Tab-separated table of C-alpha atoms and ligand atoms in Angstrom:
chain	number	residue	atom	x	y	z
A	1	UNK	CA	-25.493	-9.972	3.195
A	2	UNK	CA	-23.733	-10.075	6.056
A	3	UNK	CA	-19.874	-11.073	7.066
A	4	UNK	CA	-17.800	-13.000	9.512
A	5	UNK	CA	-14.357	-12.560	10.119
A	6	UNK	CA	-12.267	-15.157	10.532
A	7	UNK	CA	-8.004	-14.188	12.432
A	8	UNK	CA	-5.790	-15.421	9.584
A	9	UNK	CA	-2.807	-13.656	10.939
A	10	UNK	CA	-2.392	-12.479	14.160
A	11	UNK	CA	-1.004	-8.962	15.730
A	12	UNK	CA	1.686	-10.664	17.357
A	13	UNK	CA	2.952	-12.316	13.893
A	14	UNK	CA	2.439	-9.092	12.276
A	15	UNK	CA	4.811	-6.992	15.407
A	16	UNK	CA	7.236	-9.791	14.776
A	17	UNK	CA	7.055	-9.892	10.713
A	18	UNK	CA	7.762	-5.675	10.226
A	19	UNK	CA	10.110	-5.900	13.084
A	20	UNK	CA	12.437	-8.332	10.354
A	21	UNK	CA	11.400	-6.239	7.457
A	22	UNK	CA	12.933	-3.132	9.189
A	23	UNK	CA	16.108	-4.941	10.279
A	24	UNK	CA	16.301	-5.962	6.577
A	25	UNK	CA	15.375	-2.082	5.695
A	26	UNK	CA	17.274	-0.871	8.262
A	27	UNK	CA	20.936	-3.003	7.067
A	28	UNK	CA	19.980	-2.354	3.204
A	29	UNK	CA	20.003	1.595	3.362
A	30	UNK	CA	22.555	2.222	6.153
A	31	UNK	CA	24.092	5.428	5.606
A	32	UNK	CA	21.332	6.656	3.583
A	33	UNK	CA	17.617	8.066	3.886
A	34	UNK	CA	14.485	6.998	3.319
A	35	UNK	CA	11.444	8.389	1.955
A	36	UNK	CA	8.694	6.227	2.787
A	37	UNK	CA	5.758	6.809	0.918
A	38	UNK	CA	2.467	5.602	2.199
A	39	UNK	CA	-0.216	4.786	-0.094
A	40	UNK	CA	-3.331	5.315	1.653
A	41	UNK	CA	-5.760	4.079	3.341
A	42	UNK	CA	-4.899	0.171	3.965
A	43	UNK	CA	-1.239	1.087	4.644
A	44	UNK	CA	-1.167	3.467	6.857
A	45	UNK	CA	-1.043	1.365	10.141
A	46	UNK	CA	1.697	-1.234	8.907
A	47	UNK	CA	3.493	2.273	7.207
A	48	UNK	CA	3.531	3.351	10.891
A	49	UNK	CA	4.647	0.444	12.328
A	50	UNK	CA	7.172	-0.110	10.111
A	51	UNK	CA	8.367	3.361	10.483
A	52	UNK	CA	8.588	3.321	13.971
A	53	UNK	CA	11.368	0.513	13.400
A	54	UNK	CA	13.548	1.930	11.314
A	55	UNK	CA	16.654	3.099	12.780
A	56	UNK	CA	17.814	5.591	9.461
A	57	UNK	CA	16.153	8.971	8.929
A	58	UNK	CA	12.855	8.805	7.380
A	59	UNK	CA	10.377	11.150	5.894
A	60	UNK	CA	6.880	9.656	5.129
A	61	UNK	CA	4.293	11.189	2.108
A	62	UNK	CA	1.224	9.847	1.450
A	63	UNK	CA	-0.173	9.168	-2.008
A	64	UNK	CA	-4.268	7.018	-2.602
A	65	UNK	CA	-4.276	5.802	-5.394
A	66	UNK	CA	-6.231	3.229	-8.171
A	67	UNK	CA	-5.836	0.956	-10.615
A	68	UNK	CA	-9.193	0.682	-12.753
A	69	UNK	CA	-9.013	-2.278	-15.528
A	70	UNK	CA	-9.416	-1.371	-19.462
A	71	UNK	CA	-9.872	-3.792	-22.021
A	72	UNK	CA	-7.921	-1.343	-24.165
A	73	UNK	CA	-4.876	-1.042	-22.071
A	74	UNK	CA	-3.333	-4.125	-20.653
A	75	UNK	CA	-2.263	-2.881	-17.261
A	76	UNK	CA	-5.467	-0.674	-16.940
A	77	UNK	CA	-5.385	3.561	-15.392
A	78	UNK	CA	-4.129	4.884	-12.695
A	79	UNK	CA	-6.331	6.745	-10.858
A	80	UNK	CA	-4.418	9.132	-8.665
A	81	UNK	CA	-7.296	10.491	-5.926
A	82	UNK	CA	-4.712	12.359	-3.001
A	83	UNK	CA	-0.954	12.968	-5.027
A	84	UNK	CA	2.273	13.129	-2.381
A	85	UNK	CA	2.502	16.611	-1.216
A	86	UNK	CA	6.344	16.896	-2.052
A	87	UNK	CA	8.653	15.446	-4.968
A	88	UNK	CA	10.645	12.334	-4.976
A	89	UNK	CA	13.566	13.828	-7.033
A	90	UNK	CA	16.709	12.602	-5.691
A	91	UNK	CA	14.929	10.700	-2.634
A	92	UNK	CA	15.679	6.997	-1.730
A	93	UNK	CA	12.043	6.048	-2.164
A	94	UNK	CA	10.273	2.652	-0.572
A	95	UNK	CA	6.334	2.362	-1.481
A	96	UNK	CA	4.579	0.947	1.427
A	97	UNK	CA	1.644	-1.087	0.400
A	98	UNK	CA	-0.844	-3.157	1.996
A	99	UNK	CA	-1.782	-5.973	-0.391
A	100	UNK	CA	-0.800	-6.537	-4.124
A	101	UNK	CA	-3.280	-8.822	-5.465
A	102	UNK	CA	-3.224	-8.616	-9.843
A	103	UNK	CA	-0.733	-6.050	-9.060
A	104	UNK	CA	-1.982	-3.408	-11.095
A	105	UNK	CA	-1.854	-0.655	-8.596
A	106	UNK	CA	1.861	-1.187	-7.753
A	107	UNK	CA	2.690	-1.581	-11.326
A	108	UNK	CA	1.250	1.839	-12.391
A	109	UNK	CA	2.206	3.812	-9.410
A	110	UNK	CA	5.920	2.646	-9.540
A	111	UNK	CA	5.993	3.185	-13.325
A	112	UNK	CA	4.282	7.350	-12.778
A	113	UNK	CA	7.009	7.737	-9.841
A	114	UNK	CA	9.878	6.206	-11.624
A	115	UNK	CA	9.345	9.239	-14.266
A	116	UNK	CA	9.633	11.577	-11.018
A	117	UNK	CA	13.101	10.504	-10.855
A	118	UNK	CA	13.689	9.168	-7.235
A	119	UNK	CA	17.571	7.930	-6.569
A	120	UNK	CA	16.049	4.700	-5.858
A	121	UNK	CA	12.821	3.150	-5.614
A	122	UNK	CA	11.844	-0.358	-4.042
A	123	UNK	CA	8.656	-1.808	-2.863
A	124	UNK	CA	7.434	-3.211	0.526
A	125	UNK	CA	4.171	-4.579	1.147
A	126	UNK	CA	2.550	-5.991	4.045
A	127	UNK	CA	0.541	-9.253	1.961
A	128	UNK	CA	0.880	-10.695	-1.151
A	129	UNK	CA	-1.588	-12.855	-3.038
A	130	UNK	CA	0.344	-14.440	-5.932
A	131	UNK	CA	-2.561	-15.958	-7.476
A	132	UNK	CA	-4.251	-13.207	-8.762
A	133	UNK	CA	-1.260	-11.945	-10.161
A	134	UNK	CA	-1.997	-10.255	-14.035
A	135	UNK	CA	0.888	-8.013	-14.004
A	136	UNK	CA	4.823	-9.277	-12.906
A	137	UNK	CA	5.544	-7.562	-10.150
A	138	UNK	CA	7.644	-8.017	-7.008
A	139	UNK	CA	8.307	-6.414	-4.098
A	140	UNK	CA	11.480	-6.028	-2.648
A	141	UNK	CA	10.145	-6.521	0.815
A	142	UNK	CA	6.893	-8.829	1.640
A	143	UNK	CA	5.514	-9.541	4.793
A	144	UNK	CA	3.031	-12.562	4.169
A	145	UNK	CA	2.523	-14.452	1.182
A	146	UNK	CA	-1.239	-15.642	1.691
A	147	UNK	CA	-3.742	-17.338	-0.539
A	148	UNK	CA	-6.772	-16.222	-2.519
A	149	UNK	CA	-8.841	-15.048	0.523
A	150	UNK	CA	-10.488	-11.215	0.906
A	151	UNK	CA	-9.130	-10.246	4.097
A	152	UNK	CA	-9.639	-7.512	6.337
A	153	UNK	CA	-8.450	-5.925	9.466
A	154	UNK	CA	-4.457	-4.209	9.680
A	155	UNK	CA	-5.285	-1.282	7.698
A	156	UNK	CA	-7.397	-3.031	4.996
A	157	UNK	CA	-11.375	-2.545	5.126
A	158	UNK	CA	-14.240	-4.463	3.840
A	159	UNK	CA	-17.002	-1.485	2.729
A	160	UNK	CA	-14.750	0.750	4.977
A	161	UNK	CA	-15.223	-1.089	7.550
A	162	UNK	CA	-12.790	-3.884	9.456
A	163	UNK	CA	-9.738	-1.247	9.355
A	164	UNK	CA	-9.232	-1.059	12.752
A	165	UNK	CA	-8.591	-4.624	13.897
A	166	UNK	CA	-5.194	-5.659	15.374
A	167	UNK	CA	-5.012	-8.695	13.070
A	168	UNK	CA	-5.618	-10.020	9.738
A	169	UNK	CA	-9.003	-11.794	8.592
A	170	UNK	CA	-10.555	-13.900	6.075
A	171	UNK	CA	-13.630	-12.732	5.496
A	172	UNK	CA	-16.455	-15.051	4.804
A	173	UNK	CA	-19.416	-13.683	3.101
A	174	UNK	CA	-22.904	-14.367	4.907
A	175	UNK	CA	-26.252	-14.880	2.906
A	176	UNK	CA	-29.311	-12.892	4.962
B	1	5GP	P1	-4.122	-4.832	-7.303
B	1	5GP	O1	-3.992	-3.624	-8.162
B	1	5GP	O2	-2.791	-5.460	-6.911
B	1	5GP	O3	-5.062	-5.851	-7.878
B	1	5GP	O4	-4.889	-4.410	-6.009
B	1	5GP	C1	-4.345	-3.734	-4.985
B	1	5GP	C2	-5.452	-3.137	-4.131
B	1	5GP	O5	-6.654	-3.918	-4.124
B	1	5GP	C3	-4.974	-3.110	-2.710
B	1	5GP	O6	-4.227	-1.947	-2.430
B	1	5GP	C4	-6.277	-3.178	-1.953
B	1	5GP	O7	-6.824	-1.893	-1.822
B	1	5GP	C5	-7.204	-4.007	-2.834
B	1	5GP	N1	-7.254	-5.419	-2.412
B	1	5GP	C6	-6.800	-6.492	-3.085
B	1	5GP	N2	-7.012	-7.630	-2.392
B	1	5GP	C7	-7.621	-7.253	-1.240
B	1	5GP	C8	-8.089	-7.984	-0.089
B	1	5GP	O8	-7.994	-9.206	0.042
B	1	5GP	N3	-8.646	-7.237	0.896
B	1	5GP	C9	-8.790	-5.889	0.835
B	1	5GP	N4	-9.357	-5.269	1.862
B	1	5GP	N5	-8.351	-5.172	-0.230
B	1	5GP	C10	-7.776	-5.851	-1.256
C-alpha cells in the first residue's frame, strides 16, 4: 500500500496560527515563566516555533509518551518511553502537543504531571480532532480544529515518515 498526501493546511496558516497562540501565551503569563514541555516526536517543530514567539522566559523539556487502550481501565496506560529530564515542581507548565485525537494521551500525561505538582499547568496543541474524542479533554490553546482525517507533515509522521513537510496533509491510503 502506498500513500498520497494531500496540503490540508498550509505553512503560511500554520506561521500565522502559533504567531496568535503566542500573543495569547505571551498576554496570559506576563510577568511569569514558562516551562514548555515538549512531548516528542510530532511536537517538536510547532514546540519550536511556538517558542521562538514567546516574548516571557521559557525553558523547554521534552517528555514521549503513550497512551495504549485497556478494556479494563477506561482511559487506558500511559506508557512513558523518554521522562522530562528535570521536575515541574513549582514551574508554570504548558504541554505542547501535536494532535489530540480520543485524547487519551493528554488525559494521562496531564493527570501523572499534575501529581508532580507544577504551579500551573495548561495545554496547547497544534490540531484537534473532536470526533474521536473518548476522554473530555480541552486544551487551553488549539491551533486547528480539523475533521476525522490521518494527517501528516508539521511534526506528525505516517510510518515515520512525512515529518518533515512544511504543511499539514491528509493522507489518502493507496491500494498496490
Ligand atoms: P490520543 O491519545 O488523543 O488518541 O492520540 C494522540 C496521539 O495519536 C498523537 O500524539 C499522535 O501521535 C497520534 N495521532 C492521532 N491522530 C493522528 C493523525 O491524524 N496523524 C498522526 N500522524 N498521528 C495521530
Amino acid at each position: 500500500m502506498g500513500e498520497i498526501i494531500h496540503e490540508m493546511i498550509t505553512e503560511k496558516q500554520i506561521t500565522e496560527k502559533i504567531t496568535e497562540m503566542a500573543a495569547q501565551i505571551n498576554k496570559d503569563y506576563e510577568g511569569k515563566e514558562i516551562h514548555l514541555i515538549c512531548i516528542l516526536k510530532g511536537s517538536v517543530f510547532f514546540c519550536c516555533e511556538l517558542a521562538k514567539r514567546l516574548s516571557v522566559p521559557v525553558t523547554i523539556d521534552f517528555m514521549a509518551v503513550s497512551s495504549y487502550g485497556d478494556s479494563t481501565e477506561s482511559q487506558g496506560r500511559l506508557v512513558v518511553k523518554k521522562d522530562l529530564d528535570e521536575p515541574v515542581d513549582g514551574l508554570h507548565c504548558i504541554v505542547v502537543e501535536d494532535i489530540v485525537d480520543t485524547g487519551s494521551t493528554l488525559s494521562l500525561t496531564k493527570k501523572m504531571l499534575l501529581a508532580r505538582n507544577p504551579a500551573s499547568l495548561k495545554l496547547c496543541t497544534l490540531l484537534d480532532k473532536p470526533a474521536r474524542r473518548e476522554t473530555e479533554i480541552e486544551a487551553e490553546y488549539t491551533g486547528f480544529v480539523i475533521p476525522d482525517k490521518f494527517v501528516a507533515g508539521y511534526g506528525l509522521d505516517y510510518a515515520q515518515k512525512y515529518r518533515n513537510l512544511p504543511y499539514i496533509g491528509e493522507v489518502e491510503f493507496i491500494e498496490d
